[in-house]
């Protein structure tokens, strides 16, 4: 990694210091106000616990939801403060606003090793605008900055980029460091063969990542709804499957690019069809050359799952972003589950398996295989942008290694 991390700071640089830590606590909360998945909170614990142990005053900054610059009581961070307190086994004080008299008072009252959670930064219009005055106010609460919010690193917001103009040092937390080591490492210096499995419903949302991965990978395997645009580009009938007609020429170009670069570009050879989009729909397996009218593809078929498994068998690094089908419906989850099982097996054999954020993570967790993977990314959009080769503003703003 080319950026300084928390591990580079000495005890003297942290003891008694006010440390602003940007975390990603944008967790799912149900209608009763309870957190349904605390993975992102747990992922930040190593950084928080290390700072507490080193007697820093830990000031946490986070967003939740999209309040669009106004206070929304349904998007307050109170449930997060409660859960974090349980996980840390110590009180976590929450402020009423991320800046202003209440935040200043609670920060000034901190003892070494205390933890304060600032209220949702997106309640302030200046956060998403990366407003300089708001960034200065937020930064004035602290002396040192740690960014551990990989999931928000692709945003140039006040709490991810702006505050670094007013604080020093600015370093990556342990989660950020791990994300960059795995994802950046997989792209820049992978053990080969390197394979990417790309799924999801639309080609349009994965154009950049597909173009980048074709440049860097030995094998690219496609699944999900996007495959039907590629089939139509080949002149095949796809029934009433999802197709982006305005992306057909792009699909042709991507396949031609892979061919010209000698990249193994694998599309499923069979699919699981449904007569409508429902968990209890009638289903059948069909070859991609014989998809009947009135049916839609909702998963890759068993032959495809087998051929994908075979293609992955000799790989040393595999990146997976996007499910193979509508895994939320059990009837159409077999393809996604087969990939998850294949990667779990490969991990045990020393392959580096990286689950690149978003629905792939949910699919692996649903299959109960998350612990078997080398790395599960906490960033959706951030993972995609990094895999595309884009510069993440929240990373670029951190201090360079010297």
Tab-separated table of C-alpha atoms in Angstrom:
chain	number	residue	atom	x	y	z
A	1	UNK	CA	0.000	0.000	0.000
A	2	UNK	CA	1.321	3.472	-0.880
A	3	UNK	CA	-0.482	5.305	1.935
A	4	UNK	CA	0.387	5.624	5.623
A	5	UNK	CA	-1.696	3.502	7.953
A	6	UNK	CA	-2.568	3.623	11.624
A	7	UNK	CA	0.145	1.052	12.334
A	8	UNK	CA	2.756	3.679	11.363
A	9	UNK	CA	1.782	5.997	14.241
A	10	UNK	CA	3.675	5.665	17.517
A	11	UNK	CA	2.077	5.540	20.952
A	12	UNK	CA	3.267	9.110	21.591
A	13	UNK	CA	1.467	10.287	18.445
A	14	UNK	CA	-1.842	8.870	19.750
A	15	UNK	CA	-1.758	8.965	23.560
A	16	UNK	CA	-4.129	11.702	24.728
A	17	UNK	CA	-4.720	12.908	21.166
A	18	UNK	CA	-8.163	13.640	19.746
A	19	UNK	CA	-8.468	11.323	16.731
A	20	UNK	CA	-11.229	11.784	14.168
A	21	UNK	CA	-12.032	8.392	12.668
A	22	UNK	CA	-14.271	8.219	9.586
A	23	UNK	CA	-16.113	4.891	9.762
A	24	UNK	CA	-18.749	3.229	7.584
A	25	UNK	CA	-21.725	2.580	9.863
A	26	UNK	CA	-24.350	2.689	7.098
A	27	UNK	CA	-25.973	-0.512	8.388
A	28	UNK	CA	-29.440	-1.922	7.611
A	29	UNK	CA	-32.065	-1.026	10.218
A	30	UNK	CA	-35.610	-2.475	10.297
A	31	UNK	CA	-38.910	-0.655	10.899
A	32	UNK	CA	-38.537	-1.222	14.642
A	33	UNK	CA	-35.228	0.648	14.636
A	34	UNK	CA	-33.099	-2.470	15.192
A	35	UNK	CA	-29.884	-3.185	13.309
A	36	UNK	CA	-30.344	-6.332	11.195
A	37	UNK	CA	-26.681	-6.744	10.188
A	38	UNK	CA	-23.814	-5.260	12.229
A	39	UNK	CA	-21.005	-6.451	9.901
A	40	UNK	CA	-19.820	-2.913	9.139
A	41	UNK	CA	-19.697	-1.976	12.821
A	42	UNK	CA	-17.703	-5.117	13.644
A	43	UNK	CA	-15.346	-4.416	10.729
A	44	UNK	CA	-14.321	-1.094	12.334
A	45	UNK	CA	-13.578	-2.608	15.762
A	46	UNK	CA	-9.849	-3.344	15.234
A	47	UNK	CA	-9.146	0.335	14.510
A	48	UNK	CA	-11.342	1.631	17.340
A	49	UNK	CA	-10.015	-0.867	19.893
A	50	UNK	CA	-6.392	-0.123	18.973
A	51	UNK	CA	-6.941	3.608	19.453
A	52	UNK	CA	-8.712	3.036	22.778
A	53	UNK	CA	-5.846	0.805	23.945
A	54	UNK	CA	-3.361	3.542	23.009
A	55	UNK	CA	-5.308	6.043	25.132
A	56	UNK	CA	-6.492	8.193	22.226
A	57	UNK	CA	-9.736	10.155	22.426
A	58	UNK	CA	-11.711	8.432	19.680
A	59	UNK	CA	-14.164	10.653	17.796
A	60	UNK	CA	-16.164	8.658	15.248
A	61	UNK	CA	-17.711	10.244	12.170
A	62	UNK	CA	-20.246	8.362	10.034
A	63	UNK	CA	-23.221	8.713	7.722
A	64	UNK	CA	-26.461	6.779	7.605
A	65	UNK	CA	-28.898	6.734	4.702
A	66	UNK	CA	-29.516	9.701	2.419
A	67	UNK	CA	-31.006	12.537	4.478
A	68	UNK	CA	-29.913	15.041	1.791
A	69	UNK	CA	-28.523	17.665	4.129
A	70	UNK	CA	-31.469	17.882	6.525
A	71	UNK	CA	-32.074	16.365	9.969
A	72	UNK	CA	-34.137	13.184	9.736
A	73	UNK	CA	-34.940	11.564	13.082
A	74	UNK	CA	-35.305	8.169	11.399
A	75	UNK	CA	-31.677	8.376	10.289
A	76	UNK	CA	-30.055	9.213	13.610
A	77	UNK	CA	-27.136	7.052	14.733
A	78	UNK	CA	-28.585	6.167	18.169
A	79	UNK	CA	-29.030	2.417	17.375
A	80	UNK	CA	-25.428	2.326	16.108
A	81	UNK	CA	-24.093	3.956	19.299
A	82	UNK	CA	-25.998	1.400	21.380
A	83	UNK	CA	-24.675	-1.577	19.377
A	84	UNK	CA	-21.109	-0.236	19.304
A	85	UNK	CA	-21.219	0.193	23.088
A	86	UNK	CA	-22.242	-3.474	23.436
A	87	UNK	CA	-19.434	-4.629	21.145
A	88	UNK	CA	-16.770	-2.495	22.838
A	89	UNK	CA	-17.999	-3.269	26.344
A	90	UNK	CA	-17.814	0.407	27.280
A	91	UNK	CA	-20.000	3.527	26.982
A	92	UNK	CA	-20.204	5.329	23.645
A	93	UNK	CA	-21.402	8.921	23.886
A	94	UNK	CA	-23.429	10.181	20.917
A	95	UNK	CA	-23.693	13.862	20.030
A	96	UNK	CA	-26.868	15.614	18.865
A	97	UNK	CA	-25.038	17.083	15.859
A	98	UNK	CA	-21.650	16.392	14.271
A	99	UNK	CA	-20.565	20.031	14.774
A	100	UNK	CA	-21.564	22.863	17.064
A	101	UNK	CA	-21.798	23.400	20.846
A	102	UNK	CA	-23.055	19.901	21.791
A	103	UNK	CA	-20.325	18.115	19.820
A	104	UNK	CA	-17.651	20.479	21.171
A	105	UNK	CA	-18.851	20.055	24.763
A	106	UNK	CA	-18.897	16.243	24.596
A	107	UNK	CA	-15.496	16.068	22.900
A	108	UNK	CA	-13.955	18.484	25.427
A	109	UNK	CA	-15.264	16.283	28.265
A	110	UNK	CA	-13.522	13.159	26.910
A	111	UNK	CA	-10.921	11.275	28.905
A	112	UNK	CA	-8.164	9.243	27.283
A	113	UNK	CA	-9.631	6.040	25.794
A	114	UNK	CA	-13.185	7.439	25.568
A	115	UNK	CA	-15.323	7.012	22.453
A	116	UNK	CA	-17.725	9.629	21.062
A	117	UNK	CA	-19.930	9.010	18.017
A	118	UNK	CA	-20.819	12.192	16.129
A	119	UNK	CA	-24.349	12.401	14.737
A	120	UNK	CA	-24.955	11.638	11.039
A	121	UNK	CA	-22.633	13.891	9.007
A	122	UNK	CA	-25.093	13.903	6.104
A	123	UNK	CA	-27.534	15.966	8.188
A	124	UNK	CA	-25.268	18.875	7.214
A	125	UNK	CA	-25.587	20.132	3.581
A	126	UNK	CA	-21.851	20.833	3.443
A	127	UNK	CA	-20.884	17.153	3.844
A	128	UNK	CA	-21.724	15.920	0.354
A	129	UNK	CA	-20.718	19.274	-1.172
A	130	UNK	CA	-17.283	18.927	0.468
A	131	UNK	CA	-17.769	22.429	1.836
A	132	UNK	CA	-14.511	23.875	3.128
A	133	UNK	CA	-16.053	25.669	6.125
A	134	UNK	CA	-17.908	22.546	7.270
A	135	UNK	CA	-14.751	20.447	6.835
A	136	UNK	CA	-12.828	22.981	8.943
A	137	UNK	CA	-15.471	22.856	11.707
A	138	UNK	CA	-15.500	19.062	11.726
A	139	UNK	CA	-11.710	18.884	11.750
A	140	UNK	CA	-11.483	21.418	14.604
A	141	UNK	CA	-12.754	18.698	16.970
A	142	UNK	CA	-9.575	16.651	16.462
A	143	UNK	CA	-5.820	16.619	15.883
A	144	UNK	CA	-5.286	13.371	13.949
A	145	UNK	CA	-7.385	11.820	11.145
A	146	UNK	CA	-7.941	8.135	10.415
A	147	UNK	CA	-10.091	7.035	7.469
A	148	UNK	CA	-11.470	3.530	7.989
A	149	UNK	CA	-14.556	3.968	5.790
A	150	UNK	CA	-13.603	2.151	2.607
A	151	UNK	CA	-17.288	2.018	1.619
A	152	UNK	CA	-17.322	5.827	1.388
A	153	UNK	CA	-13.790	6.316	0.016
A	154	UNK	CA	-15.044	6.860	-3.536
A	155	UNK	CA	-16.821	10.034	-2.387
A	156	UNK	CA	-15.009	13.375	-2.152
A	157	UNK	CA	-17.028	14.527	0.852
A	158	UNK	CA	-16.043	16.790	3.728
A	159	UNK	CA	-15.599	13.906	6.190
A	160	UNK	CA	-13.650	11.704	3.741
A	161	UNK	CA	-11.522	14.241	1.893
A	162	UNK	CA	-12.079	17.821	3.057
A	163	UNK	CA	-10.946	17.355	6.676
A	164	UNK	CA	-7.493	16.172	5.558
A	165	UNK	CA	-6.677	19.773	4.621
A	166	UNK	CA	-6.905	20.758	8.297
A	167	UNK	CA	-5.504	17.714	10.139
A	168	UNK	CA	-2.170	15.911	10.228
A	169	UNK	CA	-1.264	13.106	10.129
A	170	UNK	CA	-3.993	11.605	7.889
A	171	UNK	CA	-3.781	7.804	7.775
A	172	UNK	CA	-5.724	4.691	6.794
A	173	UNK	CA	-7.380	2.571	9.465
A	174	UNK	CA	-6.881	-1.185	9.588
A	175	UNK	CA	-10.010	-1.985	7.567
A	176	UNK	CA	-9.099	0.538	4.863
A	177	UNK	CA	-5.563	-0.870	4.780
A	178	UNK	CA	-6.853	-4.435	4.394
A	179	UNK	CA	-9.291	-3.466	1.630
A	180	UNK	CA	-6.567	-1.717	-0.351
A	181	UNK	CA	-4.066	-4.537	0.125
A	182	UNK	CA	-6.485	-7.152	-1.194
A	183	UNK	CA	-8.314	-5.241	-3.932
A	184	UNK	CA	-5.426	-3.125	-5.176
A	185	UNK	CA	-3.080	-6.076	-4.810
A	186	UNK	CA	-5.370	-8.304	-6.870
A	187	UNK	CA	-5.290	-5.789	-9.705
A	188	UNK	CA	-1.679	-4.590	-9.531
A	189	UNK	CA	0.274	-7.717	-8.569
A	190	UNK	CA	-1.946	-10.820	-8.481
A	191	UNK	CA	-0.883	-14.423	-8.265
A	192	UNK	CA	-1.892	-15.868	-11.628
A	193	UNK	CA	-3.998	-17.157	-13.224
A	194	UNK	CA	-6.295	-14.275	-12.224
A	195	UNK	CA	-10.020	-14.704	-12.822
A	196	UNK	CA	-12.895	-12.292	-12.381
A	197	UNK	CA	-16.497	-13.399	-12.004
A	198	UNK	CA	-18.843	-10.557	-12.861
A	199	UNK	CA	-22.592	-10.798	-12.356
A	200	UNK	CA	-25.550	-8.548	-11.784
A	201	UNK	CA	-28.541	-7.544	-13.823
A	202	UNK	CA	-27.158	-4.844	-16.123
A	203	UNK	CA	-24.135	-4.425	-18.360
A	204	UNK	CA	-24.456	-0.648	-17.966
A	205	UNK	CA	-23.553	-0.760	-14.255
A	206	UNK	CA	-20.442	-2.857	-14.907
A	207	UNK	CA	-19.023	-1.326	-18.126
A	208	UNK	CA	-15.987	0.249	-16.476
A	209	UNK	CA	-15.136	-2.753	-14.353
A	210	UNK	CA	-15.494	-5.171	-17.294
A	211	UNK	CA	-13.217	-3.084	-19.508
A	212	UNK	CA	-10.609	-2.858	-16.764
A	213	UNK	CA	-10.787	-6.546	-15.832
A	214	UNK	CA	-10.442	-7.674	-19.460
A	215	UNK	CA	-7.175	-5.690	-19.502
A	216	UNK	CA	-5.868	-7.353	-16.339
A	217	UNK	CA	-7.374	-10.856	-16.041
A	218	UNK	CA	-6.568	-14.213	-17.576
A	219	UNK	CA	-10.220	-15.288	-17.372
A	220	UNK	CA	-13.519	-13.376	-17.125
A	221	UNK	CA	-16.707	-15.290	-16.275
A	222	UNK	CA	-20.104	-13.618	-16.685
A	223	UNK	CA	-23.426	-14.362	-15.017
A	224	UNK	CA	-26.593	-12.588	-13.932
A	225	UNK	CA	-29.087	-10.718	-16.094
A	226	UNK	CA	-26.362	-8.981	-18.101
A	227	UNK	CA	-25.593	-12.202	-20.019
A	228	UNK	CA	-28.745	-11.853	-22.113
A	229	UNK	CA	-27.493	-8.626	-23.683
A	230	UNK	CA	-24.395	-10.575	-24.763
A	231	UNK	CA	-26.563	-13.411	-26.149
A	232	UNK	CA	-28.668	-10.963	-28.134
A	233	UNK	CA	-25.433	-9.437	-29.444
A	234	UNK	CA	-24.571	-12.920	-30.718
A	235	UNK	CA	-27.934	-13.079	-32.483
A	236	UNK	CA	-29.555	-15.540	-30.072
A	237	UNK	CA	-33.196	-15.461	-28.971
A	238	UNK	CA	-33.540	-14.628	-25.256
A	239	UNK	CA	-37.321	-14.844	-24.711
A	240	UNK	CA	-38.436	-12.162	-22.274
A	241	UNK	CA	-35.124	-12.049	-20.399
A	242	UNK	CA	-33.680	-8.688	-19.383
A	243	UNK	CA	-31.835	-7.029	-22.283
A	244	UNK	CA	-30.307	-3.562	-22.637
A	245	UNK	CA	-30.784	-2.948	-26.352
A	246	UNK	CA	-28.655	0.199	-26.257
A	247	UNK	CA	-25.698	-1.840	-24.947
A	248	UNK	CA	-25.677	-4.582	-27.615
A	249	UNK	CA	-22.846	-2.994	-29.605
A	250	UNK	CA	-20.884	-2.524	-26.387
A	251	UNK	CA	-21.365	-6.221	-25.525
A	252	UNK	CA	-19.980	-7.150	-28.947
A	253	UNK	CA	-17.015	-4.836	-28.438
A	254	UNK	CA	-16.236	-6.249	-24.978
A	255	UNK	CA	-16.277	-9.822	-26.258
A	256	UNK	CA	-14.071	-8.857	-29.210
A	257	UNK	CA	-11.646	-7.054	-26.878
A	258	UNK	CA	-11.323	-10.163	-24.696
A	259	UNK	CA	-10.711	-12.321	-27.768
A	260	UNK	CA	-8.048	-9.969	-29.127
A	261	UNK	CA	-6.221	-9.976	-25.786
A	262	UNK	CA	-6.338	-13.759	-25.430
A	263	UNK	CA	-8.549	-13.556	-22.340
A	264	UNK	CA	-10.776	-16.554	-21.690
A	265	UNK	CA	-14.248	-14.939	-21.794
A	266	UNK	CA	-16.874	-17.364	-20.503
A	267	UNK	CA	-20.637	-16.992	-20.773
A	268	UNK	CA	-23.046	-19.645	-19.418
A	269	UNK	CA	-24.026	-22.388	-21.862
A	270	UNK	CA	-27.338	-23.095	-20.144
A	271	UNK	CA	-29.742	-21.098	-17.989
A	272	UNK	CA	-32.584	-21.648	-15.546
A	273	UNK	CA	-35.727	-20.075	-16.982
A	274	UNK	CA	-38.900	-18.850	-15.291
A	275	UNK	CA	-42.308	-18.063	-16.730
A	276	UNK	CA	-42.515	-14.945	-14.537
A	277	UNK	CA	-40.427	-13.010	-12.032
A	278	UNK	CA	-41.544	-14.668	-8.794
A	279	UNK	CA	-40.065	-17.036	-6.198
A	280	UNK	CA	-42.675	-19.684	-7.036
A	281	UNK	CA	-42.531	-19.318	-10.833
A	282	UNK	CA	-42.532	-22.392	-13.046
A	283	UNK	CA	-38.992	-23.153	-14.138
A	284	UNK	CA	-36.988	-25.159	-16.659
A	285	UNK	CA	-33.368	-25.498	-17.715
A	286	UNK	CA	-32.554	-24.653	-21.342
A	287	UNK	CA	-29.503	-24.320	-23.550
A	288	UNK	CA	-28.749	-20.713	-24.470
A	289	UNK	CA	-29.473	-21.634	-28.085
A	290	UNK	CA	-33.041	-22.740	-27.332
A	291	UNK	CA	-34.648	-20.221	-24.974
A	292	UNK	CA	-38.387	-20.291	-25.721
A	293	UNK	CA	-40.567	-17.197	-26.122
A	294	UNK	CA	-42.378	-16.089	-22.971
A	295	UNK	CA	-39.642	-17.312	-20.595
A	296	UNK	CA	-36.943	-15.325	-18.802
A	297	UNK	CA	-33.540	-16.386	-17.481
A	298	UNK	CA	-33.116	-16.008	-13.721
A	299	UNK	CA	-30.011	-18.139	-13.052
A	300	UNK	CA	-27.132	-19.924	-14.730
A	301	UNK	CA	-27.749	-23.617	-15.401
A	302	UNK	CA	-26.056	-26.727	-13.949
A	303	UNK	CA	-23.751	-27.294	-16.957
A	304	UNK	CA	-22.558	-23.696	-16.708
A	305	UNK	CA	-21.914	-24.031	-12.981
A	306	UNK	CA	-19.780	-27.090	-13.735
A	307	UNK	CA	-17.836	-25.437	-16.555
A	308	UNK	CA	-17.256	-22.324	-14.412
A	309	UNK	CA	-15.962	-24.543	-11.595
A	310	UNK	CA	-13.580	-26.209	-14.039
A	311	UNK	CA	-12.352	-22.853	-15.406
A	312	UNK	CA	-11.623	-21.614	-11.884
A	313	UNK	CA	-9.891	-24.786	-10.704
A	314	UNK	CA	-6.327	-23.665	-11.560
A	315	UNK	CA	-6.719	-19.996	-10.584
A	316	UNK	CA	-4.565	-18.453	-7.867
A	317	UNK	CA	-6.604	-15.248	-7.502
A	318	UNK	CA	-10.363	-14.832	-8.024
A	319	UNK	CA	-12.402	-11.634	-7.702
A	320	UNK	CA	-16.186	-11.982	-7.581
A	321	UNK	CA	-18.551	-9.063	-8.043
A	322	UNK	CA	-22.246	-9.690	-8.678
A	323	UNK	CA	-24.519	-12.752	-8.308
A	324	UNK	CA	-25.144	-15.346	-11.025
A	325	UNK	CA	-28.921	-15.022	-10.780
A	326	UNK	CA	-31.828	-13.904	-8.622
A	327	UNK	CA	-30.336	-15.516	-5.517
A	328	UNK	CA	-32.971	-13.885	-3.294
A	329	UNK	CA	-35.378	-16.530	-4.695
A	330	UNK	CA	-34.226	-19.947	-3.440
A	331	UNK	CA	-35.366	-21.594	-6.678
A	332	UNK	CA	-32.917	-19.433	-8.635
A	333	UNK	CA	-30.001	-19.361	-6.186
A	334	UNK	CA	-28.217	-22.577	-7.192
A	335	UNK	CA	-25.839	-20.919	-9.671
A	336	UNK	CA	-24.767	-18.265	-7.187
A	337	UNK	CA	-24.406	-20.860	-4.427
A	338	UNK	CA	-22.309	-23.102	-6.678
A	339	UNK	CA	-19.874	-20.228	-7.299
A	340	UNK	CA	-19.741	-19.489	-3.558
A	341	UNK	CA	-18.992	-23.167	-2.811
A	342	UNK	CA	-16.348	-23.320	-5.553
A	343	UNK	CA	-14.575	-20.267	-4.145
A	344	UNK	CA	-14.758	-21.630	-0.586
A	345	UNK	CA	-13.068	-24.826	-1.824
A	346	UNK	CA	-10.435	-22.853	-3.744
A	347	UNK	CA	-9.662	-20.773	-0.636
A	348	UNK	CA	-8.812	-23.947	1.254
A	349	UNK	CA	-6.320	-24.811	-1.512
A	350	UNK	CA	-4.469	-21.500	-1.206
A	351	UNK	CA	-6.281	-19.434	-3.845
A	352	UNK	CA	-6.860	-15.786	-2.889
A	353	UNK	CA	-10.635	-15.282	-3.100
A	354	UNK	CA	-11.982	-11.745	-2.939
A	355	UNK	CA	-15.682	-10.974	-2.701
A	356	UNK	CA	-15.898	-7.488	-4.153
A	357	UNK	CA	-18.786	-5.882	-2.316
A	358	UNK	CA	-22.522	-5.517	-2.861
A	359	UNK	CA	-24.839	-8.435	-3.590
A	360	UNK	CA	-21.981	-10.946	-3.833
A	361	UNK	CA	-21.294	-10.382	-0.135
A	362	UNK	CA	-24.975	-10.904	0.722
A	363	UNK	CA	-24.988	-14.103	-1.358
A	364	UNK	CA	-21.888	-15.500	0.351
A	365	UNK	CA	-23.269	-14.635	3.776
A	366	UNK	CA	-26.630	-16.199	2.921
A	367	UNK	CA	-24.787	-19.389	1.913
A	368	UNK	CA	-22.922	-19.346	5.245
A	369	UNK	CA	-19.522	-19.262	3.514
A	370	UNK	CA	-18.227	-15.776	4.339
A	371	UNK	CA	-15.621	-17.068	6.791
A	372	UNK	CA	-14.153	-19.352	4.080
A	373	UNK	CA	-13.203	-16.469	1.740
A	374	UNK	CA	-9.829	-14.696	1.809
A	375	UNK	CA	-11.443	-11.258	1.879
A	376	UNK	CA	-14.979	-9.884	1.968
A	377	UNK	CA	-15.064	-6.250	0.873
A	378	UNK	CA	-17.250	-3.814	2.807
A	379	UNK	CA	-17.474	-1.401	-0.124
A	380	UNK	CA	-19.963	-1.667	-2.965
A	381	UNK	CA	-19.351	1.338	-5.215
A	382	UNK	CA	-15.859	1.828	-3.790
A	383	UNK	CA	-14.875	-1.754	-4.659
A	384	UNK	CA	-16.160	-1.351	-8.205
A	385	UNK	CA	-14.360	1.947	-8.746
A	386	UNK	CA	-11.088	0.558	-7.394
A	387	UNK	CA	-11.395	-2.486	-9.681
A	388	UNK	CA	-12.062	-0.076	-12.553
A	389	UNK	CA	-8.713	1.544	-11.826
A	390	UNK	CA	-10.222	4.812	-10.613
A	391	UNK	CA	-8.587	6.956	-7.935
A	392	UNK	CA	-10.648	7.002	-4.732
A	393	UNK	CA	-10.680	10.562	-3.306
A	394	UNK	CA	-10.801	9.317	0.300
A	395	UNK	CA	-7.637	7.304	-0.305
A	396	UNK	CA	-5.801	9.897	-2.396
A	397	UNK	CA	-6.225	12.437	0.432
A	398	UNK	CA	-4.270	10.326	2.938
A	399	UNK	CA	-0.549	10.817	3.632
A	400	UNK	CA	1.813	9.044	1.275
A	401	UNK	CA	4.377	6.594	2.587
A	402	UNK	CA	7.791	8.233	2.673
